[in-house]
Short mmCIF file of C-alpha atoms and ligand atoms in Angstrom, two decimals:
data_model
loop_
_atom_site.label_atom_id
_atom_site.label_comp_id
_atom_site.label_asym_id
_atom_site.label_seq_id
_atom_site.Cartn_x
_atom_site.Cartn_y
_atom_site.Cartn_z
CA UNK A 56 115.45 76.65 89.78
CA UNK A 57 114.67 73.50 90.73
CA UNK A 58 115.74 71.94 94.28
CA UNK A 59 117.32 75.55 95.06
CA UNK A 60 114.39 77.72 95.65
CA UNK A 61 114.30 78.33 99.35
CA UNK A 62 111.83 81.45 101.14
CA UNK A 63 111.83 82.69 104.08
CA UNK A 64 108.65 83.32 105.90
CA UNK A 65 107.52 85.72 108.78
CA UNK A 66 104.42 84.85 110.75
CA UNK A 67 103.11 87.91 111.93
CA UNK A 68 100.80 86.58 114.86
CA UNK A 69 97.18 89.08 115.85
CA UNK A 70 95.68 88.05 118.60
CA UNK A 71 92.46 88.50 120.69
CA UNK A 72 92.51 85.52 122.51
CA UNK A 73 94.65 83.32 124.35
CA UNK A 74 93.85 80.52 120.89
CA UNK A 75 94.35 83.16 118.17
CA UNK A 76 98.16 82.91 120.21
CA UNK A 77 99.48 80.33 118.21
CA UNK A 78 102.08 78.11 119.95
CA UNK A 79 105.33 78.25 118.20
CA UNK A 80 105.04 74.43 117.69
CA UNK A 81 101.53 75.83 115.44
CA UNK A 82 103.37 78.01 113.51
CA UNK A 83 106.55 74.84 112.96
CA UNK A 84 103.29 72.48 111.98
CA UNK A 85 103.05 75.11 109.22
CA UNK A 86 105.99 75.69 108.29
CA UNK A 87 106.52 71.95 108.09
CA UNK A 88 103.05 70.80 106.15
CA UNK A 89 104.20 73.63 103.30
CA UNK A 90 107.72 71.90 102.79
CA UNK A 91 106.10 68.49 103.38
CA UNK A 92 102.97 69.09 100.31
CA UNK A 93 105.64 71.17 97.97
CA UNK A 94 108.60 69.24 97.74
CA UNK A 95 106.62 65.77 97.18
CA UNK A 96 107.00 64.50 100.71
CA UNK A 97 103.68 64.28 102.26
CA UNK A 98 102.22 61.47 103.22
CA UNK A 99 99.06 60.85 101.28
CA UNK A 100 101.17 61.82 98.33
CA UNK A 101 100.73 58.48 96.91
CA UNK A 102 96.87 58.95 97.66
CA UNK A 103 97.09 60.29 94.37
CA UNK A 104 94.56 57.83 91.65
CA UNK A 105 96.79 56.11 88.94
CA UNK A 106 94.45 58.73 86.43
CA UNK A 107 96.83 61.69 88.09
CA UNK A 108 100.40 59.80 88.47
CA UNK A 109 101.92 60.99 84.92
CA UNK A 110 101.39 64.86 86.07
CA UNK A 111 101.80 64.58 90.20
CA UNK A 112 104.34 66.98 91.17
CA UNK A 113 106.83 67.39 93.22
CA UNK A 114 107.67 71.95 93.41
CA UNK A 115 110.79 72.01 94.94
CA UNK A 116 109.76 75.38 97.66
CA UNK A 117 111.73 74.94 100.77
CA UNK A 118 110.42 77.04 103.69
CA UNK A 119 112.70 77.81 106.44
CA UNK A 120 111.29 80.20 109.26
CA UNK A 121 112.87 83.19 109.34
CA UNK A 122 111.04 84.65 112.26
CA UNK A 123 107.72 85.72 114.48
CA UNK A 124 105.92 88.68 114.99
CA UNK A 125 102.95 88.91 117.41
CA UNK A 126 100.88 91.32 118.47
CA UNK A 127 97.40 91.30 120.23
CA UNK A 128 94.25 93.56 118.89
CA UNK A 129 91.23 94.17 120.12
CA UNK A 130 89.18 93.43 117.49
CA UNK A 131 86.67 90.13 116.59
CA UNK A 132 86.85 90.64 112.53
CA UNK A 133 89.06 91.39 110.08
CA UNK A 134 88.43 91.31 106.43
CA UNK A 135 89.95 90.96 102.39
CA UNK A 136 91.25 94.46 102.76
CA UNK A 137 94.66 93.82 104.04
CA UNK A 138 94.78 95.97 107.58
CA UNK A 139 96.10 93.26 109.35
CA UNK A 140 99.34 94.28 107.31
CA UNK A 141 99.11 98.29 107.82
CA UNK A 142 99.89 99.32 111.80
CA UNK A 143 97.45 102.68 110.59
CA UNK A 144 94.58 101.07 111.16
CA UNK A 145 95.66 98.05 113.50
CA UNK A 146 97.18 94.98 112.07
CA UNK A 147 101.23 94.81 111.53
CA UNK A 148 103.79 95.94 108.50
CA UNK A 149 105.30 93.09 106.35
CA UNK A 150 109.36 92.15 107.51
CA UNK A 151 110.92 92.52 103.95
CA UNK A 152 108.08 91.55 101.61
CA UNK A 153 110.74 91.39 98.55
CA UNK A 154 112.82 88.60 100.05
CA UNK A 155 110.28 87.17 103.11
CA UNK A 156 106.46 85.33 102.57
CA UNK A 157 104.98 86.98 104.76
CA UNK A 158 101.93 85.42 106.43
CA UNK A 159 99.55 87.15 108.50
CA UNK A 160 97.77 84.69 110.90
CA UNK A 161 94.66 86.07 112.03
CA UNK A 162 91.17 85.84 114.85
CA UNK A 163 88.12 85.44 112.32
CA UNK A 164 87.74 86.52 109.21
CA UNK A 165 83.88 88.66 107.84
CA UNK A 166 82.00 86.15 104.56
CA UNK A 167 83.17 83.13 106.67
CA UNK A 168 86.74 83.44 105.20
CA UNK A 169 89.46 81.23 105.77
CA UNK A 170 92.36 82.63 104.08
CA UNK A 171 93.31 84.88 100.93
CA UNK A 172 97.05 86.15 98.91
CA UNK A 173 98.81 88.77 96.55
CA UNK A 174 98.87 87.70 93.42
CA UNK A 175 102.36 88.56 92.10
CA UNK A 176 103.49 91.86 90.40
CA UNK A 177 100.50 93.50 93.60
CA UNK A 178 101.93 96.82 95.47
CA UNK A 179 104.67 95.22 98.23
CA UNK A 180 103.36 96.61 102.21
CA UNK A 181 100.64 93.81 101.01
CA UNK A 182 102.30 91.24 99.74
CA UNK A 183 101.62 88.01 101.43
CA UNK A 184 98.55 85.37 102.60
CA UNK A 185 96.81 86.05 105.67
CA UNK A 186 95.10 82.84 107.35
CA UNK A 187 92.64 82.00 110.04
CA UNK A 188 94.67 81.52 113.75
CA UNK A 189 91.86 78.19 113.09
CA UNK A 190 93.04 76.44 109.25
CA UNK A 191 96.66 76.81 109.90
CA UNK A 192 99.42 74.61 110.79
CA UNK A 193 98.42 70.83 111.72
CA UNK A 194 98.54 71.39 115.45
CA UNK A 195 97.39 73.65 118.00
CA UNK A 196 93.59 75.23 117.73
CA UNK A 197 94.25 74.03 113.78
CA UNK A 198 89.95 72.61 113.87
CA UNK A 199 88.69 69.93 111.40
CA UNK A 200 88.01 69.98 108.41
CA UNK A 201 91.39 72.88 108.17
CA UNK A 202 93.43 71.30 110.32
CA UNK A 203 96.12 69.50 108.52
CA UNK A 204 97.85 73.38 107.22
CA UNK A 205 96.05 73.46 103.61
CA UNK A 206 95.01 76.15 103.59
CA UNK A 207 98.56 77.89 103.82
CA UNK A 208 99.00 76.11 101.10
CA UNK A 209 96.63 76.44 98.76
CA UNK A 210 97.41 80.55 99.52
CA UNK A 211 101.00 80.02 98.98
CA UNK A 212 100.37 79.06 95.62
CA UNK A 213 98.06 81.78 94.54
CA UNK A 214 101.31 83.71 95.42
CA UNK A 215 103.11 81.61 92.95
CA UNK A 216 100.15 82.62 91.20
CA UNK A 217 98.38 79.71 90.33
CA UNK A 218 94.48 80.47 89.41
CA UNK A 219 91.86 78.20 91.23
CA UNK A 220 91.70 74.86 89.53
CA UNK A 221 87.89 75.51 88.00
CA UNK A 222 89.25 78.89 86.63
CA UNK A 223 86.82 81.18 88.79
CA UNK A 224 84.72 80.43 86.91
CA UNK A 225 82.10 77.71 84.92
CA UNK A 226 84.75 75.00 83.44
CA UNK A 227 86.93 77.95 83.26
CA UNK A 228 90.10 77.52 82.45
CA UNK A 229 93.86 78.34 85.09
CA UNK A 230 95.78 78.96 82.38
CA UNK A 231 97.41 75.67 83.62
CA UNK A 232 98.05 72.72 81.05
CA UNK A 233 98.01 69.07 82.80
CA UNK A 234 94.90 69.56 84.93
CA UNK A 235 91.34 69.14 84.20
CA UNK A 236 88.44 70.82 83.73
CA UNK A 237 86.24 71.64 86.42
CA UNK A 238 82.37 72.50 86.64
CA UNK A 239 82.76 74.54 89.61
CA UNK A 240 85.37 74.28 92.73
CA UNK A 241 84.27 71.07 95.24
CA UNK A 242 83.37 70.91 98.51
CA UNK A 243 84.33 68.23 101.37
CA UNK A 244 85.02 65.11 100.33
CA UNK A 245 84.57 64.28 96.77
CA UNK A 246 84.23 60.28 96.20
CA UNK A 247 86.57 59.73 93.07
CA UNK A 248 86.26 59.49 89.56
CA UNK A 249 83.77 62.86 90.22
CA UNK A 250 83.34 64.01 86.17
CA UNK A 251 82.79 67.37 85.03
CA UNK A 252 80.36 67.94 82.15
CA UNK A 253 82.55 70.12 80.46
CA UNK A 254 84.18 69.19 77.25
CA UNK A 255 84.64 65.84 77.07
CA UNK A 256 83.33 64.47 80.64
CA UNK A 257 86.97 64.89 82.10
CA UNK A 258 87.01 63.71 86.05
CA UNK A 259 87.62 66.18 88.11
CA UNK A 260 91.47 66.82 90.07
CA UNK A 261 89.46 66.94 93.47
CA UNK A 262 93.03 66.57 94.81
CA UNK A 263 94.17 69.27 94.57
CA UNK A 264 95.09 71.84 96.17
CA UNK A 265 93.91 74.96 93.89
CA UNK A 266 90.61 72.92 94.39
CA UNK A 267 88.37 74.03 97.36
CA UNK A 268 88.16 70.79 99.51
CA UNK A 269 88.96 69.84 102.60
CA UNK A 270 92.63 69.53 103.68
CA UNK A 271 92.05 65.46 104.21
CA UNK A 272 90.74 65.51 100.62
CA UNK A 273 94.08 67.18 99.17
CA UNK A 274 97.39 66.27 98.08
CA UNK A 275 99.14 66.99 94.88
CA UNK A 276 99.95 69.93 92.47
CA UNK A 277 100.75 68.86 89.07
CA UNK A 278 103.62 69.97 86.87
CA UNK A 279 101.79 72.45 84.69
CA UNK A 280 101.52 73.94 87.85
CA UNK A 281 105.21 73.97 88.85
CA UNK A 282 106.26 75.30 85.90
CA UNK A 283 103.63 78.55 86.50
CA UNK A 284 104.95 78.51 89.70
CA UNK A 285 109.11 78.82 89.85
CA UNK A 286 108.32 81.47 86.41
CA UNK A 287 107.85 83.03 89.66
CA UNK A 288 111.10 83.02 90.18
CA UNK A 289 112.24 84.19 87.78
CA UNK A 290 113.69 87.90 86.54
CA UNK A 291 110.49 89.20 85.17
CA UNK A 292 108.47 86.19 87.08
CA UNK A 293 107.04 89.20 89.16
CA UNK A 294 109.48 87.81 92.26
CA UNK A 295 112.63 88.46 93.57
CA UNK A 296 114.86 85.14 93.67
CA UNK A 297 115.12 84.32 97.41
N1 LIG B 137 88.61 80.21 99.95
C1 LIG B 137 90.51 80.11 100.52
C2 LIG B 137 90.70 80.47 98.39
O1 LIG B 137 89.78 81.04 98.18
C3 LIG B 137 90.76 79.11 100.91
C4 LIG B 137 90.28 77.30 100.50
C5 LIG B 137 91.14 76.13 101.06
N2 LIG B 137 90.35 74.92 101.57
C6 LIG B 137 91.31 73.99 102.50
N3 LIG B 137 90.94 73.44 102.10
N4 LIG B 137 91.64 74.47 102.98
O2 LIG B 137 92.14 81.27 99.11
ZN1 ZN B 138 91.64 80.17 96.80
CA1 CA B 139 93.84 73.58 83.39
#
């Protein structure tokens, strides 16, 4: 399946302010970042430390913008209760979610959340990812340190079944063998090498898209993550083949 998967994307924009009504250029910049990051075409791919070079991978999934749906709202804040995905709750229903990646771009989310995703196997009515407008794409309203489009790279990773690299627990598992154990989430831009205190004190892969580091400091997936993501496209793996 490598290289042959093309995912149509519908971007649903819910805006209260002009800035939240993200431009076509900002939307296309996000599609471009996804295509770069999922195909090892990101300019910082060469920054992956030698230790992790043997496992760094091009996922081989491509994204194409199919359409944009825009709707104004008076809501100042959204939560992770999926209201943005439901017209009855002031949101926008997804477009053909069984064959399209729906992305909702929203104003602010409560609790400082900048994005969230639904894992494979959930209800199709809520399938897709949600991104705050100022963490979306790499131009326009995108604001540092989440201004390189990596929030969507991370969320689409979840949408394709990836767990956080620290397994959401102290030295937890992400069910991927070639990613090291991490004590916990990393933030900001850790200096390299950053050692874990988990068994074997491995060097943590803080530059993996599934950590919590700043956009400028995450730039790789591994071969094991690629295998896990591509499995979701196989019959029975949770998602329809695109
Ligand atoms: N906190 C969000 C999540 O758990 C996304 C974090 C993305 N990080 C970034 N540097 N853009 O899904
Ligand atoms: Zn996450
Ligand atoms: Ca692992």
